[in-house]
Amino acid sequence: MELYVSAIAIWVLIYTLMATGLALQYGFTGLINFGVVGFVAIGAYGSGILSQHGVPVWLSIPAGAALAGLAAYPLGRVTLRLGGDYLAIVTLGFSETVRIFIIKEEWLTRGTHGMPGLPRIFEDWAGRSSGDLTLLVLLVAVNVVIFLLMRGLIRSPFGRILAAVRDNEVAAKALGKDTASFKTRALMIGSALCGLGGAFQAHYITFIGPEQYVPLMTFYVWIAIMIGGAVSIRGIVVGTVILIGFLEGSRFLRDVFGGISEVQLASVRFWLIGMALICTVLYRPQGLFGERTKGTN
Amino acid sequence: MVESFGFNRRQFGGLVAGLTASLGAGSAWAQNTRPFKLGALNSITGAGGVYGPGMLEAIKLAVKEVNDAGGAAGRKFEIFAEDDQTRADAAVLAAKKLVEITKVEAIVGIWPSAVQLAVMPITNAAGIITMNTSGAPEIDENDKLDLVWQFYGSNVIFGRAFAETVRKLGYKRPGVMAFNNATMLAQARYFQKTWEEKGDKVVDFIPYEPNQTSYRTELDRLLSKKPDIISASSYLPDLTIILKEWYQSGIPCKFIAPGWSANETLARTLGADVVDGILSVSNVPATQNPAFKHFSSAFKAATGREPETFAAASYDMVICLALALQAAGAEATPAQIASKIRTVAEQPGKKVSSFAEGRELLLKGEKIDFDGASAPLTFTPEGRSTPDFGIYEFQKDKLVLKEVIRLT
């Protein structure tokens, strides 16, 4: 039982990393990034490929995150004149481009065959069950560090400019700030966090394939920050817990309500998530722990 | 005078022995009737959602058959079903729930290779059996514990079967279309490799993306090369679109496709004019075997449609597992049960086609050979079933068996 609970907790912490990255981009900077899964994939494949070429996992994971952050740079420079819906469309196209690249460049990624047998973190010395618990502790530590860094960032002059860009970009420009540069940096940092989540996920599942990196994952992360609140660390955590709670908790519905078939449960799961999102948007658009901010895209 | 209800030592000893024996027998009885927890990890949603519900239905039918016959080694089967969403990441959590919360002793009905590869470390670490219809050769390579069983031919075998069929029927200019996933691409590549081993060339090789509403571009590109036959490594939804668009083009060409897509559902959807003459390659004895006939009529009664080959394979998984449990005994571990799978499914042994038939013979101490609804079930050392292939042709809207080919 404890291994299953730790698996759920690991999943929550991985998605929290992704949600933190998106919150920095959207909640604090106002960037609508619909390409989250593309950066997750870059982190996963970056780390996976490096680890299969002998790079130790403790190096390949941050390297995967760094690759995801670097991949955001050209995207940022090219697209950050766009705002709102246009940026969303371009980033969605970017994530699909990443997936098609993974499929087509078989020499590098094994294409649709996927990459099985990725090394697990800690398994060499901890074994399977202890490895899970050790990973859980590591992820808690990583998330705590990230949250502390985020809090410092948001409270810093850099963070204040991001808030200004989000609330009124014209005014920020009028004060002489290079808003494109700040937005690009926010995009890169957020994407690196998404890539970090992807790298951890890859070495936890030990198999990655292009069929995992579809827009559905992007929208899961969006749901998490919309339900919890995109400008609050508490909101990010609570939103992710609620999301994973719905996704995984719904498996137990059939244990309670025996009359639900498996086919019905699949629909019920998505219905529950959809309803949670609709209710949030209608009655609490800033999320459970969010604040209404002016000029939020 | 005080009456005594005491026992003498002999009587007391007998009473204690009797009580101990009855308690022991009671617990043994309780253990023998302990249900066998069976996990069903099916693709109810996602790309595999076309086949997953049918596979789960087949598993339920097989479990009912086993339980109606009194269970295997006195143990009735209990199903715990989860949806893997045709994704490795979702499958990992589903498998963890089955293994660590429900504590299943086997997981059956896995369809995609990605899911089997992702859950294999979890199930192997727990020492439980998994059974799948996945085609990736990596599964065979990574299964070191003989706990993973493939009730389907590998991509290599399928690709070769298609190529040998096309050559046998006298075609000279095959073209290839392939659904862009690991299984179909691999199958198509093995077709191409087998075809080109004899110095010939395919006219073109075109992978296509899933979930499109039209494949006109890919089809036109291939038809422009004037193939005399197109080998379509496809699933039912995409083959339906491809054949519709081919028919609309009016360009004469034959098609050969796998039995899970070129089946009677295709014929009902498109009509006799479109499917007439299309070749379908399937496991046999898909329609000849008594197990298939018996399973098919139960499946049709439950769902109103014919079963496709993955559903038949799922049925075989449960029956095979139940017979292996019967042979291994109620207290057997999953590894011990797995060691009996070949014993009950391969020669020498008397041919059986149902659980009840097999169980009766096993109880008499006889050897059995279960021929399944999907295939005769002869397993390679890696645990993969190597089917015979039947070449079927649509005559109007009915599939007619033309011949059987056996590959080694």
mmCIF file of C-alpha atoms in Angstrom, chain A residues 5 33 66 100 155:
data_model
loop_
_atom_site.group_PDB
_atom_site.id
_atom_site.type_symbol
_atom_site.label_atom_id
_atom_site.label_comp_id
_atom_site.label_asym_id
_atom_site.label_seq_id
_atom_site.Cartn_x
_atom_site.Cartn_y
_atom_site.Cartn_z
ATOM 1 C CA VAL A 5 0.844 5.927 -2.091
ATOM 2 C CA ASN A 33 2.179 28.539 -23.176
ATOM 3 C CA ALA A 66 18.865 22.749 -19.226
ATOM 4 C CA ILE A 100 7.049 14.704 -34.796
ATOM 5 C CA ARG A 155 10.152 39.103 -4.733
#
